[in-house]
Coordinates of C-alpha atoms and ligand atoms in Angstrom, one line a residue:
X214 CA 139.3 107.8 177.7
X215 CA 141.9 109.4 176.2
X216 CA 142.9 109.2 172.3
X217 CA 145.2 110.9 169.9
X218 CA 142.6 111.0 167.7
X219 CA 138.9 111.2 168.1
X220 CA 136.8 110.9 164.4
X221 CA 133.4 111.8 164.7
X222 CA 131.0 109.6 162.5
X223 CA 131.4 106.0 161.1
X224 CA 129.9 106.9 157.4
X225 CA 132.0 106.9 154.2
X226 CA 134.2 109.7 155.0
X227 CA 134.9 108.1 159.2
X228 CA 135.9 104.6 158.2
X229 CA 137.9 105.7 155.1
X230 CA 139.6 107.9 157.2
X231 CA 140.4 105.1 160.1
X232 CA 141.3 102.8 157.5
X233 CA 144.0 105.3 156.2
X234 CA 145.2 106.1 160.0
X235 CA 145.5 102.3 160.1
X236 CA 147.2 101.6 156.8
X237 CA 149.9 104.3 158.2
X238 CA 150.2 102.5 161.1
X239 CA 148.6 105.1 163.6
X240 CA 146.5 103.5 165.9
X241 CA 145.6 105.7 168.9
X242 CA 142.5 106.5 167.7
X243 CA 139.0 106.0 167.8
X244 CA 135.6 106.7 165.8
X245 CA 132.2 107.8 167.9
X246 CA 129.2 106.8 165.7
X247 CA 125.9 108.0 167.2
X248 CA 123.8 105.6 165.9
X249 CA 125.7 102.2 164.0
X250 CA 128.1 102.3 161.0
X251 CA 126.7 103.6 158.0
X252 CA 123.8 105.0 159.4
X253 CA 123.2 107.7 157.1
X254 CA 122.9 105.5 154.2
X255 CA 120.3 103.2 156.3
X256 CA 118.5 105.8 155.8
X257 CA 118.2 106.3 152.3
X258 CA 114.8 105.6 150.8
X259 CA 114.3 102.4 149.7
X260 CA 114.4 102.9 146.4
X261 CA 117.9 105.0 146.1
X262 CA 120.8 103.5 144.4
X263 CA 124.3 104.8 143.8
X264 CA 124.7 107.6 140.8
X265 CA 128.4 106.7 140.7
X266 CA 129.2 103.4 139.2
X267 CA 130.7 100.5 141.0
X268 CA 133.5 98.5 139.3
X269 CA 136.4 96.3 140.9
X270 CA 138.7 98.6 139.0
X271 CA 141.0 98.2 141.6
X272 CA 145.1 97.4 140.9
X273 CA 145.0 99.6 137.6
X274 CA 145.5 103.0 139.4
X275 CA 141.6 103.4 139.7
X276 CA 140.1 101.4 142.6
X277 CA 136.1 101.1 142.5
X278 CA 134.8 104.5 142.5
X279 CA 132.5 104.0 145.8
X280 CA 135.3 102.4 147.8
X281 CA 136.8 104.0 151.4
X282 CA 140.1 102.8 150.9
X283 CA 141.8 101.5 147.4
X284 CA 142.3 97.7 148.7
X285 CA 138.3 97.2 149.1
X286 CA 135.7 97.2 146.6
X287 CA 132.0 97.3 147.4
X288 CA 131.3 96.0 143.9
X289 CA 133.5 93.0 144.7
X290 CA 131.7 93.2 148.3
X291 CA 128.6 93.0 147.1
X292 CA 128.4 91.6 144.0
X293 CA 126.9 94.5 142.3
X294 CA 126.5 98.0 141.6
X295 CA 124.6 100.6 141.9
X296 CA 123.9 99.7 145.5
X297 CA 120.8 100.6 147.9
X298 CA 121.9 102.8 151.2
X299 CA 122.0 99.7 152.9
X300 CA 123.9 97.4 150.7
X301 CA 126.5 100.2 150.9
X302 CA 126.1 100.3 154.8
X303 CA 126.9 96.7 154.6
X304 CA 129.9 97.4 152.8
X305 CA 131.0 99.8 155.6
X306 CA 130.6 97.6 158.2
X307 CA 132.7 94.4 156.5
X308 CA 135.4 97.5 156.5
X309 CA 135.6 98.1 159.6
X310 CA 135.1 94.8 160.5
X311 CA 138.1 94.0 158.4
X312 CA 140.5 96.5 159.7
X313 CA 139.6 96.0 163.4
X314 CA 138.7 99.7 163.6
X315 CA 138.3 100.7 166.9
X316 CA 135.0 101.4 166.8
X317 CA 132.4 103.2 169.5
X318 CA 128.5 102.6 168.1
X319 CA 125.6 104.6 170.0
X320 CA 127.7 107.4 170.9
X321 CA 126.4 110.8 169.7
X322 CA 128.7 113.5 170.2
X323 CA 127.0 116.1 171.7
X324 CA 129.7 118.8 172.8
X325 CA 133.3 119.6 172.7
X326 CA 135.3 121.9 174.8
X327 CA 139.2 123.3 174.3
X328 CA 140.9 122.3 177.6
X329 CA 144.8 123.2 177.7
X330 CA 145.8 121.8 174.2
X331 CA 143.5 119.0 174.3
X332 CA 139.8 118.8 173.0
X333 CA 136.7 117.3 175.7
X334 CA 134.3 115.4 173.6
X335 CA 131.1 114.6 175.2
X336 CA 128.6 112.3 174.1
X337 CA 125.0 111.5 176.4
X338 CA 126.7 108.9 178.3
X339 CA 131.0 109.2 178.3
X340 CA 133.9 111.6 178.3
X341 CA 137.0 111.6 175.7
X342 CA 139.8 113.5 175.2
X343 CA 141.4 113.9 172.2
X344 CA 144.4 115.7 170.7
X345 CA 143.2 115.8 167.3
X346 CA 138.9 115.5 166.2
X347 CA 138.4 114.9 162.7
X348 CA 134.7 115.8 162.2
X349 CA 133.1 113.1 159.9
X350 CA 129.6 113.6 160.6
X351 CA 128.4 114.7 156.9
X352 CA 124.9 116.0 156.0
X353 CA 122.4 113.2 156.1
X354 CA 121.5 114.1 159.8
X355 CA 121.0 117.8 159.0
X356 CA 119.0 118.5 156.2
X357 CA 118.1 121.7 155.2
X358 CA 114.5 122.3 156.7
X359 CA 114.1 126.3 155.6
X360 CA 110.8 126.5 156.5
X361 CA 110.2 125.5 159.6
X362 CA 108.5 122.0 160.5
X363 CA 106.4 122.0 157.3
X364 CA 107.2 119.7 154.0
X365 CA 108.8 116.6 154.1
X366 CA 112.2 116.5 153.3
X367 CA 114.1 114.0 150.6
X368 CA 115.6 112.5 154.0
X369 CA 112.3 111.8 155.8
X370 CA 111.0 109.5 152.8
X371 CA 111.3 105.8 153.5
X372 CA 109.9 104.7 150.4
X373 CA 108.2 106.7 147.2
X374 CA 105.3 103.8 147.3
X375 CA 104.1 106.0 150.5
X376 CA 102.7 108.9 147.9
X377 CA 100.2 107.6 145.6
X378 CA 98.0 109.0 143.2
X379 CA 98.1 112.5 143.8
X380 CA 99.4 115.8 143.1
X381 CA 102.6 116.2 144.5
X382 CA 105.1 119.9 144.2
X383 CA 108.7 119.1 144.8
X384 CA 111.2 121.8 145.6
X385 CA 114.5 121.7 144.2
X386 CA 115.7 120.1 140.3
X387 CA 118.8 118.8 141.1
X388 CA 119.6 115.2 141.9
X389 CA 117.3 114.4 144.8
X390 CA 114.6 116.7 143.1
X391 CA 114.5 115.0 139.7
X392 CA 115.0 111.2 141.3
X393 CA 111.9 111.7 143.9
X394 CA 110.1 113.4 140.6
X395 CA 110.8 109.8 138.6
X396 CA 110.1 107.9 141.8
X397 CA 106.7 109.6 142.0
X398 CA 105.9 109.7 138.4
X399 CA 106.3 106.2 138.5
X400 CA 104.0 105.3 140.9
X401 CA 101.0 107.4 139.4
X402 CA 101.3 111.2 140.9
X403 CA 101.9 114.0 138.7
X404 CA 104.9 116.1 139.6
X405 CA 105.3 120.0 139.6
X406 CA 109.1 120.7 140.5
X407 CA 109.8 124.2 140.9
X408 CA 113.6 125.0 141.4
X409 CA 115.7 127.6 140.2
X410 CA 117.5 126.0 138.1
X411 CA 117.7 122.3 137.3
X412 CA 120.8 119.9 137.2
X413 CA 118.7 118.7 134.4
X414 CA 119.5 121.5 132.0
X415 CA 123.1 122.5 133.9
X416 CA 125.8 122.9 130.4
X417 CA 128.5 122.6 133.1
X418 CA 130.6 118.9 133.6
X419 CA 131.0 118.7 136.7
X420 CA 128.4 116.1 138.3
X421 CA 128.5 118.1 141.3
X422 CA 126.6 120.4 139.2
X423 CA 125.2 118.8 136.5
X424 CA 122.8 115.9 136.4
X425 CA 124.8 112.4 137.0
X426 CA 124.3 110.4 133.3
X427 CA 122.4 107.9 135.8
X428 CA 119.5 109.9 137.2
X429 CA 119.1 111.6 133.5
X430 CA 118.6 108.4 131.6
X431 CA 116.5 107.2 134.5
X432 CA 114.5 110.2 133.5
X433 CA 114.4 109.9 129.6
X434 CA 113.4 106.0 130.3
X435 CA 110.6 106.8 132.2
X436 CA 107.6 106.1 129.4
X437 CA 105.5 108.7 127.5
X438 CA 102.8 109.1 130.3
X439 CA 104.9 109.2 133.0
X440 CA 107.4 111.7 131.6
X441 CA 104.1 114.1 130.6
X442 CA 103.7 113.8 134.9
X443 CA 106.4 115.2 135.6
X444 CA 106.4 119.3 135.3
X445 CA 109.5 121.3 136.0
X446 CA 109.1 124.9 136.4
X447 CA 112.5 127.1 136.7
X448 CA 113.6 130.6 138.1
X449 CA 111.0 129.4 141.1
X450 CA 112.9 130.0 144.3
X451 CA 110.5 129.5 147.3
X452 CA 110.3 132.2 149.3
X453 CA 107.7 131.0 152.0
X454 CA 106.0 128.0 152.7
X455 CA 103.2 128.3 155.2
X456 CA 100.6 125.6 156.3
X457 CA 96.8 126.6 156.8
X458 CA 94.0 124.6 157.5
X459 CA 94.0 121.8 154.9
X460 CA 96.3 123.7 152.4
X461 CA 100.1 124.5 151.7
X462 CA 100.6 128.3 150.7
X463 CA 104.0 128.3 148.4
X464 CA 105.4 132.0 148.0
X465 CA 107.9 132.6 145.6
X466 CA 110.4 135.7 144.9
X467 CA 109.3 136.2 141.4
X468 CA 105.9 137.1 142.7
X469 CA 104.4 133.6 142.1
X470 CA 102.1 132.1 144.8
X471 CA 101.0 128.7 144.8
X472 CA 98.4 126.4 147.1
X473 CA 99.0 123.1 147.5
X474 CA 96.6 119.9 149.0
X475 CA 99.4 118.3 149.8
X476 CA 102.7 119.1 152.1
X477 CA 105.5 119.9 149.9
X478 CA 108.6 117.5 149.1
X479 CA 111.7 119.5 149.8
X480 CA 114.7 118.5 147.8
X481 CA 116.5 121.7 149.0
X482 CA 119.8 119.7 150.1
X483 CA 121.8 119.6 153.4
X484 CA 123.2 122.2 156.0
X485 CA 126.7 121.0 157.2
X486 CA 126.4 118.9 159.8
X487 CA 129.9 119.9 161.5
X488 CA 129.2 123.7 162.0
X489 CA 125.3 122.7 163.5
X490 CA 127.2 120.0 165.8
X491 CA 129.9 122.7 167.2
X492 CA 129.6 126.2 165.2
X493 CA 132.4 127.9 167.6
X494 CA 135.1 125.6 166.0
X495 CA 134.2 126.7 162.4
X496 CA 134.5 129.7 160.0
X497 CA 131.9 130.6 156.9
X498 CA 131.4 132.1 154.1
X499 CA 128.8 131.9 151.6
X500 CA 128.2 128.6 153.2
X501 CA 131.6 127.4 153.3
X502 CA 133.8 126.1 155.7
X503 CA 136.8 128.2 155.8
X504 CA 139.8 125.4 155.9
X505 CA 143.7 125.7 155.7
X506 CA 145.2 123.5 152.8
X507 CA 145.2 120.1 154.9
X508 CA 141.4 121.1 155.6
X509 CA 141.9 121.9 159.0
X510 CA 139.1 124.5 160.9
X511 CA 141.2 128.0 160.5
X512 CA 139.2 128.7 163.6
X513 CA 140.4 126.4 165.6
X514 CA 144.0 124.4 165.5
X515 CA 144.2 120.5 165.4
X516 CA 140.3 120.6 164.1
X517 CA 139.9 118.7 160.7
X518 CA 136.6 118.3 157.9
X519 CA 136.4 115.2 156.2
X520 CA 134.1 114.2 153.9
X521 CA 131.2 116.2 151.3
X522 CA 131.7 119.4 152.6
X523 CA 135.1 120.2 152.3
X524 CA 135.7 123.2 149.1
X525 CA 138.8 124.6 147.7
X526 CA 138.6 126.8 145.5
X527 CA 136.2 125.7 142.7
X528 CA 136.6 121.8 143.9
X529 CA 133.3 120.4 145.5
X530 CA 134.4 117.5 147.3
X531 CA 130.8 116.0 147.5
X532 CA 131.5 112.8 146.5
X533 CA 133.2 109.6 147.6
X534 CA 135.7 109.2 145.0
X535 CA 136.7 113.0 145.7
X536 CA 136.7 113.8 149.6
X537 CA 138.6 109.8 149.9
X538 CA 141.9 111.8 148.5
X539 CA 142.3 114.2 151.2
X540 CA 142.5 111.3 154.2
X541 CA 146.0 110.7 153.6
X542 CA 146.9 114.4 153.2
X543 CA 145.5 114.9 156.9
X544 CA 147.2 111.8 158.4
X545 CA 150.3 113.4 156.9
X546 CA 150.2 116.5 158.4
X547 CA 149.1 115.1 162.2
X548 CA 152.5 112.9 161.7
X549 CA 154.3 115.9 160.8
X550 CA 153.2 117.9 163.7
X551 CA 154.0 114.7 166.5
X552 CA 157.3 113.8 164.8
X553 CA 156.2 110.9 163.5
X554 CA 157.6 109.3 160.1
X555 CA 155.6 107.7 158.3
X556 CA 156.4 105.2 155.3
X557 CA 156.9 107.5 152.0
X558 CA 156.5 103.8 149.8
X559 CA 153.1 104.0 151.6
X560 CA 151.8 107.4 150.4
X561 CA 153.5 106.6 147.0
X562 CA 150.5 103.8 147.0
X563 CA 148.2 105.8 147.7
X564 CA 149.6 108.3 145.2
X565 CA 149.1 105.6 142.6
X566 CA 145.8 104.8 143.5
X567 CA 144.3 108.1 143.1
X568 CA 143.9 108.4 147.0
X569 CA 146.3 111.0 147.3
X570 CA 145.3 114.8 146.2
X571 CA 147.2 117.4 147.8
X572 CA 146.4 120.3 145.2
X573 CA 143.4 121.3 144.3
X574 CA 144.2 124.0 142.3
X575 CA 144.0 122.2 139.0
X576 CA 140.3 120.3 139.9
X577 CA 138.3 121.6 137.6
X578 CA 136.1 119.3 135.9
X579 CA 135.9 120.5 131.9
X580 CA 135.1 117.7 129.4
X581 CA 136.0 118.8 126.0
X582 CA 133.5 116.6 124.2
Ligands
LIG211 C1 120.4 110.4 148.2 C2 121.9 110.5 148.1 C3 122.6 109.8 147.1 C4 124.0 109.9 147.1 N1 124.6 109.2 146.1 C5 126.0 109.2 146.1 C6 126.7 108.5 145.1 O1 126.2 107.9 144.2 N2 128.1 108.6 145.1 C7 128.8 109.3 146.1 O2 130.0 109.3 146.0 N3 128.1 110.0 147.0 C8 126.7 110.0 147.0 N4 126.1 110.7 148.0 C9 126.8 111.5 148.9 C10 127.4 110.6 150.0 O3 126.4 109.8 150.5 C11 128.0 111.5 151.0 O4 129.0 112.3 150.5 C12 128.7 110.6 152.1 O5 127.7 109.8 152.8 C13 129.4 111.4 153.1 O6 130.1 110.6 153.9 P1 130.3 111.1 155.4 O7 130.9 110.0 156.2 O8 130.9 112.4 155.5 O9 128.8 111.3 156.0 P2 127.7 110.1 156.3 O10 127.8 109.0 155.5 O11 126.4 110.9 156.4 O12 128.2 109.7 157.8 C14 128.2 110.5 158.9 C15 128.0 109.7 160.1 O13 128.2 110.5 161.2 C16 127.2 110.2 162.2 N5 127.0 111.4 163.1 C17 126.4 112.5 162.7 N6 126.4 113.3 163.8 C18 127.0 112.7 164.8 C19 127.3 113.1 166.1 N7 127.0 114.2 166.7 N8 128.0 112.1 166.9 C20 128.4 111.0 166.4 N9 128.1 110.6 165.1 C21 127.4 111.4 164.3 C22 126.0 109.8 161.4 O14 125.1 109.0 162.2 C23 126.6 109.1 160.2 O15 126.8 107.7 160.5 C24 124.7 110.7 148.0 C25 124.0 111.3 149.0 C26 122.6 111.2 149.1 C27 121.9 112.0 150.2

């Protein structure tokens, strides 16, 4: 099948950006999702909500923070905030449902080749061909697993109420760390966390740094007892983490070593799930996508990053309300490059819905008070 546009991924960042290629009236497109839509946030343990807030604040310059694209709210949607994964998945689906997204479900992309000036894209069971591939495919399906197979990782937990009563180490203090230490200190476990440093204690304001308000009152409204559960050690990088016999053996590069009776929770965040799907199209350093300023691959031409891990400069785009202003941006630059026009009273909506952000030099988050 042959497309214009092939986005890989039907999470937040693949239907926002088909809604926005529908809104500007492209249509020769189409999303590969490898499992169903939203399928990242399916997987959320149960008991994760939303840290950003969810408001119809739409109409006022300011749609709902959590929304894909400024005419939807999932707070509206729903009928709530602070949504589970799957209430948000939900929200995804009435989307695309409601923009007749073209829309391919079960289809993991497993390969894609440079042919002439066109990209192959290969999933287990079909061929496409593509002009343009807009990786959407974020971080939930590669999570960063340093050491091996052993510990369970934040994305493996289905529900906190599986560890009871027991000691349990968790690695890493930022948001995942400290919301799987409440979850656990809730349910009766004391919690060492060992991290380097903990969102917790951050100074900085930016809350892709610094503890969201949400998690940290979560934490302060946890009672006396199960706040005295809850242990966080810093300056603890793990080093090693080896398995023998009926013990965990945690080695750390201050020196520290540390046995354990039970496996290890690692909160140690995400790789990027577009350079472990197809590394030859991407650039790094320090961990970072090298991207041009309408976050295309500088590897390789007519290759786009949507979604958390797109960077400029000292702007994290990790979050919906952030990586949904660079959709339009992209869609405006493909146009450009087919000698397409597209409607300027259009981007001037989505200029004044915040859904527009072609500079990032002035993103930096500093709150004054
Ligand atoms: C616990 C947790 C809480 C969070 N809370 C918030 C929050 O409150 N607010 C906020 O703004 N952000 C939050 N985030 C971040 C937010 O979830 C991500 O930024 C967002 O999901 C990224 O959207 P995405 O579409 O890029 O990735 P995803 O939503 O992960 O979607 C990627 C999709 O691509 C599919 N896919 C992957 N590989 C392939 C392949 N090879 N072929 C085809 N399809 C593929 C996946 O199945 C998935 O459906 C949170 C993240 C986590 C883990």
């Amino acid at each position: 099948m042959k497309k214009g546009i092939i986005i890989i991924g039907a999470g937040a960042a693949g239907i926002g950006f088909g809604v926005a290629l529908k809104d500007l009236e492209y249509d020769d497109f189409l999303i590969l999702e490898s499992e169903t839509i939203g399928n990242s946030f399916k997987n959320w343990p149960q008991e994760t909500r939303f840290i950003t807030p969810s408001f119809t604040s739409n109409g006022f310059g300011m749609p709902d923070l959590n929304a894909v694209s400024f005419s939807t709210s999932p707070a509206y949607s729903l009928g709530k905030e602070r949504l589970a994964g799957k209430e948000y998945a939900q929200y995804l689906e009435l989307v695309a449902k409601g923009y007749e997204l073209p829309l391919l479900e079960h289809q993991k992309v497993n390969e894609i080749k440079k042919e002439d000036n066109r990209y192959q894209v290969y999933t287990d069971s079909k061929s496409f061909e593509a002009k343009y591939i807009i990786f959407a495919v974020g971080q939930y399906s590669t999570p960063d697993k340093s050491f091996g197979n052993i510990g369970i990782h934040y994305s493996e937990v289905q529900s906190w109420k599986q560890f009871t009563n027991e000691k349990q180490i968790v690695i890493g203090g930022n948001e995942s760390g400290i919301d799987a230490a409440l979850n656990l200190a809730k349910n009766g476990n004391k919690v060492n966390v060992y991290t380097q440093k903990s969102g917790l204690s951050a100074p900085d304001a930016d809350p892709s740094i610094r503890l969201s308000p949400y998690t940290r009152q979560k934490f302060f409204a946890l009672n006396a007892n199960q706040r005295q559960n809850i242990k966080i050690h810093e300056k603890m990088e793990l080093k090693r983490l080896t398995q023998q016999k009926n013990k965990y053996l945690l080695e750390f590069a201050n020196g520290h070593l540390i046995e354990a009776k039970t496996e290890p929770i690692l909160c140690t965040g995400f790789k990027n799930g577009a350079v472990k799907l197809q590394q030859n199209l991407f650039e790094e350093e320090e961990g970072t996508v090298l991207l041009n300023d309408y976050d295309e691959s500088l590897k390789a031409q007519n290759i786009f990053l949507v979604g958390p891990d797109v960077r400029h400069q000292n702007a994290i785009f990790c979050y919906i309300y952030k990586f949904r202003q660079r959709f339009a941006v992209i869609i405006e630059e493909i146009a450009k490059r087919e000698n397409l026009q597209i409607d300027k009273e259009k981007i001037a909506e989505y200029q004044k819905n915040s859904f527009y952000l072609a500079n990032c030099n002035n993103c930096v988050v500093a709150c004054d008070c």
